[in-house]
Short mmCIF file of C-alpha atoms and ligand atoms in Angstrom, two decimals:
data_model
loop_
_atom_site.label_atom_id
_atom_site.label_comp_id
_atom_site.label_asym_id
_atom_site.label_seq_id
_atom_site.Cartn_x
_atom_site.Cartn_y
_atom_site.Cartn_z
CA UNK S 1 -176.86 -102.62 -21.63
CA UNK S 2 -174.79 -100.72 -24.40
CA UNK S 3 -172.34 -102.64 -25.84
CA UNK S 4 -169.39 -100.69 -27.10
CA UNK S 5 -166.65 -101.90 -29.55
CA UNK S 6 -163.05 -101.22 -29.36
CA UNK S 7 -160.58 -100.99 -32.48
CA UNK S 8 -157.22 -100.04 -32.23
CA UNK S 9 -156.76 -99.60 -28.68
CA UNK S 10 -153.56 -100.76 -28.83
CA UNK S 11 -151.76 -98.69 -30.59
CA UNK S 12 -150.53 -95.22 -29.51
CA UNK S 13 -153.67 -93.34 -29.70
CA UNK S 14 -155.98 -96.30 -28.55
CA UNK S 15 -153.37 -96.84 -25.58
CA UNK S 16 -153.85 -93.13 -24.55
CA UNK S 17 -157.42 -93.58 -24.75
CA UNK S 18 -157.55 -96.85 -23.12
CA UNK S 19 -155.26 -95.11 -19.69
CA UNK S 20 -157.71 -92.08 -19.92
CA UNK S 21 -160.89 -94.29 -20.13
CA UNK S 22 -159.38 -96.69 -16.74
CA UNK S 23 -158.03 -93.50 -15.29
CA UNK S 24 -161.69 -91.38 -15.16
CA UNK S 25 -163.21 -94.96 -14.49
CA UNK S 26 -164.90 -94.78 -18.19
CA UNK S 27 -165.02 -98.49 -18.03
CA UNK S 28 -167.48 -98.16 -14.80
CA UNK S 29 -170.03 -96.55 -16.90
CA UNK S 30 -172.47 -99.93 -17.06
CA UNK S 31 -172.14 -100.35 -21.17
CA UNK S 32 -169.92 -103.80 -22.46
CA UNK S 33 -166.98 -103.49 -23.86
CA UNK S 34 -166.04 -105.94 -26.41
CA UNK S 35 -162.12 -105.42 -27.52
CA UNK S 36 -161.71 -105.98 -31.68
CA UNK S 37 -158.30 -106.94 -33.14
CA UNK S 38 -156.52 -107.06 -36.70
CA UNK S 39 -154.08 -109.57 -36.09
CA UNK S 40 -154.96 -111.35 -32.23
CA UNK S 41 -158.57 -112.86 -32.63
CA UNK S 42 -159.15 -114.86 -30.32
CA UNK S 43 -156.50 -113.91 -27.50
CA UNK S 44 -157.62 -112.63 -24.21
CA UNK S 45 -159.20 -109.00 -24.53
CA UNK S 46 -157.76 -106.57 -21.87
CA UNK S 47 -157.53 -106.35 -18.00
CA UNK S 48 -160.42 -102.61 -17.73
CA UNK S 49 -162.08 -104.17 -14.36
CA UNK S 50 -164.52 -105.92 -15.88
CA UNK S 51 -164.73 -109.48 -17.94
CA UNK S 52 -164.19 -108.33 -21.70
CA UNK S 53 -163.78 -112.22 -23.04
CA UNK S 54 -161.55 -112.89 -26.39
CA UNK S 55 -160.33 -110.78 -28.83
CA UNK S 56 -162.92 -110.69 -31.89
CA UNK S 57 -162.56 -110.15 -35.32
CA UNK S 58 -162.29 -106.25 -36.61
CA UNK S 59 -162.77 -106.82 -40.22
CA UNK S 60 -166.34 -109.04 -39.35
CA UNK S 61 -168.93 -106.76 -39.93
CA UNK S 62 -171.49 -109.19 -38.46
CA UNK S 63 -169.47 -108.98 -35.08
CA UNK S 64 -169.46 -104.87 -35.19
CA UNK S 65 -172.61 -104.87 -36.06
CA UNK S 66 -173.78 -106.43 -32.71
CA UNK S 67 -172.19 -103.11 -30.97
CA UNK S 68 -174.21 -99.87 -29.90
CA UNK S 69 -171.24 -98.24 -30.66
CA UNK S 70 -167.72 -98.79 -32.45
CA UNK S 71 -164.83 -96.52 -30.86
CA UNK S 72 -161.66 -97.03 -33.83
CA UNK S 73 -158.04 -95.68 -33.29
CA UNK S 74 -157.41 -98.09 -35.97
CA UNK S 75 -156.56 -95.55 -38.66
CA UNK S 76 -157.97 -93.86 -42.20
CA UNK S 77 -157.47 -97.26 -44.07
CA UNK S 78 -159.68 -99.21 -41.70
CA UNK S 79 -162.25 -96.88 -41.32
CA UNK S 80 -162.11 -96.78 -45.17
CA UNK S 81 -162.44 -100.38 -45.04
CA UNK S 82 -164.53 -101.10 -42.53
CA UNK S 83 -167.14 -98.21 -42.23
CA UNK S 84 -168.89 -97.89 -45.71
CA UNK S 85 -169.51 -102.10 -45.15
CA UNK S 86 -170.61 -101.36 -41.66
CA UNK S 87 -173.14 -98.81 -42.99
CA UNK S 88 -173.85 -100.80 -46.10
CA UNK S 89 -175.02 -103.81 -43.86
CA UNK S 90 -177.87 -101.34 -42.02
CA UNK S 91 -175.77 -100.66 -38.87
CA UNK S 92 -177.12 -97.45 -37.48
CA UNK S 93 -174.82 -97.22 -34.47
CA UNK S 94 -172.07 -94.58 -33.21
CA UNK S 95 -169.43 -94.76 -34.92
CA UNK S 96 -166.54 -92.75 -33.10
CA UNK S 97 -162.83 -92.38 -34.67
CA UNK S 98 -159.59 -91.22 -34.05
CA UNK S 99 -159.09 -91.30 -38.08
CA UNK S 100 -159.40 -87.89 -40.31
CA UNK S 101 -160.93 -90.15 -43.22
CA UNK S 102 -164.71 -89.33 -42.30
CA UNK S 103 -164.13 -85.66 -40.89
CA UNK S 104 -164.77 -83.60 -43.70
CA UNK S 105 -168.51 -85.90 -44.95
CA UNK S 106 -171.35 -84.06 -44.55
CA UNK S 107 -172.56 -86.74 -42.36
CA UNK S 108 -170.11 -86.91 -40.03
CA UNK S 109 -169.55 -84.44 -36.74
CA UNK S 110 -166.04 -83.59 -35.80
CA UNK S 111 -166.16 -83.31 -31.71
CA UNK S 112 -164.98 -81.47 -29.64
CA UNK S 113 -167.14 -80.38 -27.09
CA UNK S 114 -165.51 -78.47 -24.75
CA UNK S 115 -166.13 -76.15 -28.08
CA UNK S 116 -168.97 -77.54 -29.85
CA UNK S 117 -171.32 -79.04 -27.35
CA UNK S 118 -173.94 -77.33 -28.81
CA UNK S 119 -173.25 -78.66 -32.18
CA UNK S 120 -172.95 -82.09 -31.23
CA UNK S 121 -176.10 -81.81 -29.86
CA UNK S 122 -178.41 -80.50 -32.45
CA UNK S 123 -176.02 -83.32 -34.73
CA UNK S 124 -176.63 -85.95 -32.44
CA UNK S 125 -181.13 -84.42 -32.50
CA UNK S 126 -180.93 -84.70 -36.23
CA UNK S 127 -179.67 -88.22 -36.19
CA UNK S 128 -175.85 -88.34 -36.85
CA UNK S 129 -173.92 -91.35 -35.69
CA UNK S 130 -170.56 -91.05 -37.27
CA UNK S 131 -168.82 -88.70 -34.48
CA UNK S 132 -164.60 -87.40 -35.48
CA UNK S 133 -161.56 -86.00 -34.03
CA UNK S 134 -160.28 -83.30 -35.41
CA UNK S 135 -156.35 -82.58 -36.27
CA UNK S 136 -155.12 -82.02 -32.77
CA UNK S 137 -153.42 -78.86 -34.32
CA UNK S 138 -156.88 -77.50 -34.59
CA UNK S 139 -158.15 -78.88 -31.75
CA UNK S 140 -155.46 -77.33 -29.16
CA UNK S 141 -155.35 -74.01 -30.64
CA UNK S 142 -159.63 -73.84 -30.82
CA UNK S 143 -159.02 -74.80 -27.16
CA UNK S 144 -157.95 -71.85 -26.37
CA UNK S 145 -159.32 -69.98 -28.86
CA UNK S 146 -162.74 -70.53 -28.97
CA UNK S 147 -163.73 -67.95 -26.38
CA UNK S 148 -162.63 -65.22 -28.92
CA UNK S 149 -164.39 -66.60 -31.83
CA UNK S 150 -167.59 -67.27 -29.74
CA UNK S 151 -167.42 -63.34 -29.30
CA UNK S 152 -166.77 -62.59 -32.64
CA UNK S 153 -163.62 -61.11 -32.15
CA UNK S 154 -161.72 -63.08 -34.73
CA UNK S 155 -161.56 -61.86 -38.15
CA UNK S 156 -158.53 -64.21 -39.01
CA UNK S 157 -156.31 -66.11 -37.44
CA UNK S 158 -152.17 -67.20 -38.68
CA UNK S 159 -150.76 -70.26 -37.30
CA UNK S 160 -147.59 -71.09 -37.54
CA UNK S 161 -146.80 -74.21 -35.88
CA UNK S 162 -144.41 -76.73 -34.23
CA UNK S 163 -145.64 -80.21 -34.39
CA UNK S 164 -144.19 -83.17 -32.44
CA UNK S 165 -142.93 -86.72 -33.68
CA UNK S 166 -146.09 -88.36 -32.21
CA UNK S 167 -148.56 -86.75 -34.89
CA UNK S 168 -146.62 -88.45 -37.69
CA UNK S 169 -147.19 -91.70 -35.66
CA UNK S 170 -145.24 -93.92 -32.78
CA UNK S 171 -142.11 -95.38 -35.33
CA UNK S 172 -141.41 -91.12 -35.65
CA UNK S 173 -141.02 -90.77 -31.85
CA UNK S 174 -138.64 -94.02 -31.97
CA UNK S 175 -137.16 -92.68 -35.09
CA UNK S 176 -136.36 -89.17 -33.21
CA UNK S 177 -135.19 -90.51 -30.22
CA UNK S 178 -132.56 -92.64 -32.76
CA UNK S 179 -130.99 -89.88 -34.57
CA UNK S 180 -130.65 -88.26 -30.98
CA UNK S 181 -128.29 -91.21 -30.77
CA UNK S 182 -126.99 -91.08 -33.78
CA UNK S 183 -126.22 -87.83 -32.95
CA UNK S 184 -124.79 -88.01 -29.52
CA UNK S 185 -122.61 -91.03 -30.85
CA UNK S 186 -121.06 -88.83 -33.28
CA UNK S 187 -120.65 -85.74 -31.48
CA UNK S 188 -120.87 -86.67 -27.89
CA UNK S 189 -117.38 -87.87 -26.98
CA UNK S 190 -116.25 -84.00 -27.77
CA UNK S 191 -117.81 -82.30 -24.53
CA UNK S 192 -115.19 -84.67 -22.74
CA UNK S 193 -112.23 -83.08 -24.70
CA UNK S 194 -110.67 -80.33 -23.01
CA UNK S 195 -110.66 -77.47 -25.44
CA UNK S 196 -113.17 -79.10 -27.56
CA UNK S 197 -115.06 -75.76 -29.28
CA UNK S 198 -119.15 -75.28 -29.93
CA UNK S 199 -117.92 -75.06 -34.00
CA UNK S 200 -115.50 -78.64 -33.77
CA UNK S 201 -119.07 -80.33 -32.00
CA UNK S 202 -120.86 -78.38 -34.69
CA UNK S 203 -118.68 -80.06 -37.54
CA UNK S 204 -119.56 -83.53 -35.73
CA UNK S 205 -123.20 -82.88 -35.55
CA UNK S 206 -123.65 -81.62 -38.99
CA UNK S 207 -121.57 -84.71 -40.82
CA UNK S 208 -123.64 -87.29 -38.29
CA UNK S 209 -126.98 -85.65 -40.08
CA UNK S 210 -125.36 -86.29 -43.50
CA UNK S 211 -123.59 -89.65 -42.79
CA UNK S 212 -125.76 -92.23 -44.88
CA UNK S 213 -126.56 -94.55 -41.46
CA UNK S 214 -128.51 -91.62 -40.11
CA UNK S 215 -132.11 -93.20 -39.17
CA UNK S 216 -134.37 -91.66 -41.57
CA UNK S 217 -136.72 -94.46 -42.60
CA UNK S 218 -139.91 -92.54 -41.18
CA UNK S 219 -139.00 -88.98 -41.57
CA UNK S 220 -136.92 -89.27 -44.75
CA UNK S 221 -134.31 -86.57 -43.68
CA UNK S 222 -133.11 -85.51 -40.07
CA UNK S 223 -135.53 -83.81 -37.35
CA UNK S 224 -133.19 -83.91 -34.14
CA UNK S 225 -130.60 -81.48 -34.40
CA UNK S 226 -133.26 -79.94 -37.35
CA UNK S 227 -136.87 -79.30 -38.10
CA UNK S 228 -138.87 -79.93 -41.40
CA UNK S 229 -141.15 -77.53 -42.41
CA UNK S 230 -143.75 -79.47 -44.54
CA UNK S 231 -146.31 -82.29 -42.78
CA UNK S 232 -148.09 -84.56 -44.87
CA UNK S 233 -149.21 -84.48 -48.77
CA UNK S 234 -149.13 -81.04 -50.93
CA UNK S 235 -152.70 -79.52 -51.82
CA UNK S 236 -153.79 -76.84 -54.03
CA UNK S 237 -152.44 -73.03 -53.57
CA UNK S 238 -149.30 -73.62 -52.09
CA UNK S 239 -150.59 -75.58 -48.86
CA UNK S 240 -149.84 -78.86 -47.09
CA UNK S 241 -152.59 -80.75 -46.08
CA UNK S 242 -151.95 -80.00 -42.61
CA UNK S 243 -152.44 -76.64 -43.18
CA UNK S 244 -155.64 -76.98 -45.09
CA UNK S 245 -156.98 -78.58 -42.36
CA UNK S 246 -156.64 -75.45 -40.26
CA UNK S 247 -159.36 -73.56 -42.20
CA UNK S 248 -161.47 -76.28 -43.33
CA UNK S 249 -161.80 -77.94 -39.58
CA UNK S 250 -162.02 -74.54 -37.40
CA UNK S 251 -165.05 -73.54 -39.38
CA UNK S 252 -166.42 -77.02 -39.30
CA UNK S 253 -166.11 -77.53 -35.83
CA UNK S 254 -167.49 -74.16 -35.17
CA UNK S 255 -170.14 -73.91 -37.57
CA UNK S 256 -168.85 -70.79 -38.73
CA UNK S 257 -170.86 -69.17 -42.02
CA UNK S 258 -168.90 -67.04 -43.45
CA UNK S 259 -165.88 -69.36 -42.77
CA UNK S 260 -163.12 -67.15 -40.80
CA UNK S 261 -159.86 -67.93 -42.87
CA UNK S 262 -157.50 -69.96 -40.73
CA UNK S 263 -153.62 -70.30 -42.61
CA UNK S 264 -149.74 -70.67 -41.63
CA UNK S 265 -147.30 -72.40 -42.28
CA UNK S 266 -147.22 -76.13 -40.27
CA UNK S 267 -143.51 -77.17 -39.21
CA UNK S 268 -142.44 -80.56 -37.50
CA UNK S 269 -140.06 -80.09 -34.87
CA UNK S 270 -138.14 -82.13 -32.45
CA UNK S 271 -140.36 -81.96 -29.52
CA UNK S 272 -141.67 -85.57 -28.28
CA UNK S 273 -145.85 -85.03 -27.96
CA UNK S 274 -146.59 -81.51 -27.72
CA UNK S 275 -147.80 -79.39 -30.80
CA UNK S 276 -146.83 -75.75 -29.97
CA UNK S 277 -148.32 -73.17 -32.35
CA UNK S 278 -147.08 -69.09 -32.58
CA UNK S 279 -150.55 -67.60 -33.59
CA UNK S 280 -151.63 -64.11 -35.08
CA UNK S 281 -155.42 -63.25 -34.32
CA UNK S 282 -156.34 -60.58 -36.52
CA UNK S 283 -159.46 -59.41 -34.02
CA UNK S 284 -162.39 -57.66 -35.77
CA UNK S 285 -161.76 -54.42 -33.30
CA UNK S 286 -158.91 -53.28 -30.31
CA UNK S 287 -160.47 -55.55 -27.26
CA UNK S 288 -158.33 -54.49 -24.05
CA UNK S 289 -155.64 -57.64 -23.25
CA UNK S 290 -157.68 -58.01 -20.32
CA UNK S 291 -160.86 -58.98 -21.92
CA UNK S 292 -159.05 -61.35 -24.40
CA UNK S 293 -157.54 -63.08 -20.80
CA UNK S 294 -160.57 -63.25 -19.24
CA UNK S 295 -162.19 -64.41 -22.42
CA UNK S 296 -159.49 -67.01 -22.55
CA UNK S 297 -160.13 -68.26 -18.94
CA UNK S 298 -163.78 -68.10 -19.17
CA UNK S 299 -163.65 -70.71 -22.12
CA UNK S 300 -163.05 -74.10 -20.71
CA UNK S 301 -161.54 -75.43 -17.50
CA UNK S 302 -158.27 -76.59 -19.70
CA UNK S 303 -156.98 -73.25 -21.12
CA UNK S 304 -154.99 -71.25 -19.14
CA UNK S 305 -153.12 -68.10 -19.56
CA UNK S 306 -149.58 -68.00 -18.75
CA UNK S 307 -148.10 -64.41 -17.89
CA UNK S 308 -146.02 -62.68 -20.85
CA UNK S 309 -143.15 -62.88 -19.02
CA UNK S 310 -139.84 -64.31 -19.34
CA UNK S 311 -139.82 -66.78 -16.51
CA UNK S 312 -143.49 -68.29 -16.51
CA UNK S 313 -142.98 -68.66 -20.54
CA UNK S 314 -139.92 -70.74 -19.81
CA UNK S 315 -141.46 -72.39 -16.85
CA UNK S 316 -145.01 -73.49 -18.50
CA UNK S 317 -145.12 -72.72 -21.98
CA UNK S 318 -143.29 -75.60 -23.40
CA UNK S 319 -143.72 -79.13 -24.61
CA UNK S 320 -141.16 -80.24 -21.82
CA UNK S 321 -143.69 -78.49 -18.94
CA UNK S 322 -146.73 -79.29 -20.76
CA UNK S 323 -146.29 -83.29 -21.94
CA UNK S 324 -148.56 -85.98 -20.53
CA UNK S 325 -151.20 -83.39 -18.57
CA UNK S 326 -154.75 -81.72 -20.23
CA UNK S 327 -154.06 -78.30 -20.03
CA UNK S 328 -153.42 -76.21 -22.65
CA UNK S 329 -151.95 -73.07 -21.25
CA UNK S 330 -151.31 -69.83 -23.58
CA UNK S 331 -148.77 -67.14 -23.16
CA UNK S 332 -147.11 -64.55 -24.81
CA UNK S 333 -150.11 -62.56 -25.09
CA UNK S 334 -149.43 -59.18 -26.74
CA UNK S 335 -151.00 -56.49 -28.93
CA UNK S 336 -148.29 -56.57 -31.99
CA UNK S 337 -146.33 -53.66 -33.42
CA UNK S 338 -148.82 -53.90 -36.43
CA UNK S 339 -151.88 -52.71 -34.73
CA UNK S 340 -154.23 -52.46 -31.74
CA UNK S 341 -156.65 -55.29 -33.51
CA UNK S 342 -153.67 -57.79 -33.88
CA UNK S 343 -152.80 -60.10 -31.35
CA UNK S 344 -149.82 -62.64 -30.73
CA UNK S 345 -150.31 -65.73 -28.78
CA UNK S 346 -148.10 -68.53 -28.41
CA UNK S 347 -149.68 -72.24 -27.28
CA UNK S 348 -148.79 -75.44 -26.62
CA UNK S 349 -150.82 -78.58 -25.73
CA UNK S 350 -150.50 -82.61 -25.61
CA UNK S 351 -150.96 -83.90 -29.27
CA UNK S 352 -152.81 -87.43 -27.93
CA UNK S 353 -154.75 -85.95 -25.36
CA UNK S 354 -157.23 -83.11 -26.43
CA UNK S 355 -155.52 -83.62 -29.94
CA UNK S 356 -156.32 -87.03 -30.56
CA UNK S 357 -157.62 -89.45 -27.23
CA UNK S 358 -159.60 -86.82 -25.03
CA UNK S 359 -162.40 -86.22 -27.53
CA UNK S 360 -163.31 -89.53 -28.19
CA UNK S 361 -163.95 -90.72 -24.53
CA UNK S 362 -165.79 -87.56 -23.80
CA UNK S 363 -167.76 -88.47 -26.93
CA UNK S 364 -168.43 -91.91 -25.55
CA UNK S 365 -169.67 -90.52 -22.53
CA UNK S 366 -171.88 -87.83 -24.06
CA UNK S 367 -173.74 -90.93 -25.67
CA UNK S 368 -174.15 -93.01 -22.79
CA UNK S 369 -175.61 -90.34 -20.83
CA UNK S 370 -172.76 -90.15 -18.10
CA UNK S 371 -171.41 -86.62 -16.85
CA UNK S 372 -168.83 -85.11 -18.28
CA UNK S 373 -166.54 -83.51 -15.61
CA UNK S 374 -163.02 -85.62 -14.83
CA UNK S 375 -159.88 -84.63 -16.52
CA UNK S 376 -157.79 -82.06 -14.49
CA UNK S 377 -155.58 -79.29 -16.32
N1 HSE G 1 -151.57 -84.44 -38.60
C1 HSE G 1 -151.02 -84.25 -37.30
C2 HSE G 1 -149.52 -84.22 -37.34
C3 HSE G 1 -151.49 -85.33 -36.39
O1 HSE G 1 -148.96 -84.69 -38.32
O2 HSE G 1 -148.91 -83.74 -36.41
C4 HSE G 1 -152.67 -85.01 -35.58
O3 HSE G 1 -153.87 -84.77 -36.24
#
């Protein structure tokens, strides 16, 4: 019997995982699950319908080393801990993260097969064992995407996105939700005033995002009531991090030679778990709307085209319709006023499901054989 390690399951991206793995009866699957922990060795491992004993220790490499497989939502400075030792000590398991440390080794696969089965597969024939998710941005918009570039009809694609709280990490979300209350304390009491005006609640909301209590521990400066257009560290040429990711992962994932350039500008926003992205494809020739639909639809079971219309954008095309389910539905599909071969799109899709939980369980099962199927749009 496999026996498959557990690190980080606790937090928000291992608790995701861990309600996806009970809810598509992952757990049933016939490998052993032994549950690591940072700080609780030795306390009783979770309820998954099966006996999973105590909590072991995830920085003893003798204990990991016992497993078939590790699965870590841990983070980048465990798997920088942990994983070179692991290696170091002969371990030639699966090693399968949440974390972006690995993503970019030549070693490592990033997954996501919905898109890349067939790269996972050759990986997986030639002997690779350390198996990544990508940046969800990436991952949600190549889930809709990848029917176009598996035609070849994308010669470039702009991304300009709107990222939730919940890919800078659970103590954002709380953080958000705060200055919403710090917010609402200020300003609130005014829609009770008869005569109060939109400006007067203005003036109330603005000084509440300036007043030196605002919660900004996390975020630094306000979101709710805001936005901030810059996530994580600056790079060369201009670019966050995030936004290097978007070329370097799309033509990783895809094994694309020549690399298609991927860019845009990446933008946190007040939304709770749903990255939304506005995209420009620059396509390598005018395909009809129709094709690019069907091409869309054909792709996987999870991406599904929304009518360019009013209503069913404000119906199903944001975070608020989209949060907590596996589809990623696209919209606002039109040619643009710049040309026949350029095409605007506008997605959204659950930042800790196919951007950060989804892969890795579908990973898991890949390696023990199982089918694939379960997770409905
Ligand atoms: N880097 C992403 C974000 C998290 O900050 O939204 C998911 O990869």
């Amino acid at each position: 019997m496999k026996r498959v390690g557990f690190v980080g399951w606790r937090g928000m991206v291992g608790s995701v995982l861990m309600d996806r793995m009970l809810a598509e009866g992952d757990f049933a699957l016939g490998f052993e699950p032994a549950f690591f922990s940072t700080s609780q060795v030795g306390a009783p491992g979770p309820d998954v319908g099966h006996p999973t004993g105590t909590l072991r220790d995830a920085s003893d490499v003798r204990a990991l080393a016992e497993m078939d497989a590790v699965v870590s939502c841990q983070g980048g400075d465990y798997t920088n801990d942990l994983h070179p030792k692991l290696r170091a000590s002969g371990w030639r398991g699966m090693w399968i993260d949440a974390a972006s440390a690995l993503r970019m080794k030549d070693t490592s696969v990033i997954i996501l097969d919905p898109v890349n089965r067939a790269l996972i597969e050759r990986a997986l024939a030639r002997g690779a064992r350390d198996f990544i998710g990508g940046n969800c941005t990436v991952s949600l918009m190549l889930m809709v995407l990848h029917g176009l570039f598996a035609r070849g009809w994308v010669e470039w694609v702009s991304t300009m996105t709107y990222q939730a709280a919940s890919g800078a990490g659970a103590k954002t979300m709380q953080e958000l939700v705060a200055q919403m209350r710090a917010v609402v304390g200020a300003a609130g009491g005014l829609l009770d005033r008869d005569g109060a005006t939109a400006l007067e609640l203005d003036r109330a909301v603005t000084a509440s995002l300036a007043a030196p209590d605002f919660p900004r521990r996390e975020l630094g400066v306000p979101l709710a009531a805001s936005l901030i257009p810059w996530i994580d560290k600056a790079v060369d040429g201009g670019q966050s991090r995030e936004e290097w990711k978007g070329y370097a992962e799309t033509n990783k994932i895809l094994g694309l030679e020549p690399p298609v350039p991927v860019d845009g500008i990446c933008v946190r926003v007040g939304a709770m778990r749903c990255h939304s992205q506005g995209l420009t494809v620059k396509l390598t020739r005018d395909v009809p709307l129709a094709d690019i639909e069907a091409a869309i639809r054909d792709a996987n079971p999870w991406a599904r085209v929304v009518p360019n219309t009013p209503e069913a954008s404000r119906a199903e095309l944001t975070p608020a319709a989209v949060s907590g389910t596996l589809a990623v539905p696209i919209g606002r599909l039109h040619k643009l006023k710049m040309g026949p071969e350029y095409l605007g799109a506008f997605t959204v899709g659950d930042q800790l499901l196919w951007g950060a939980a989804e892969p890795l369980r579908r990973m898991l099962r890949i390696l023990l054989g199982a089918e694939l199927g379960g997770g409905a749009p």
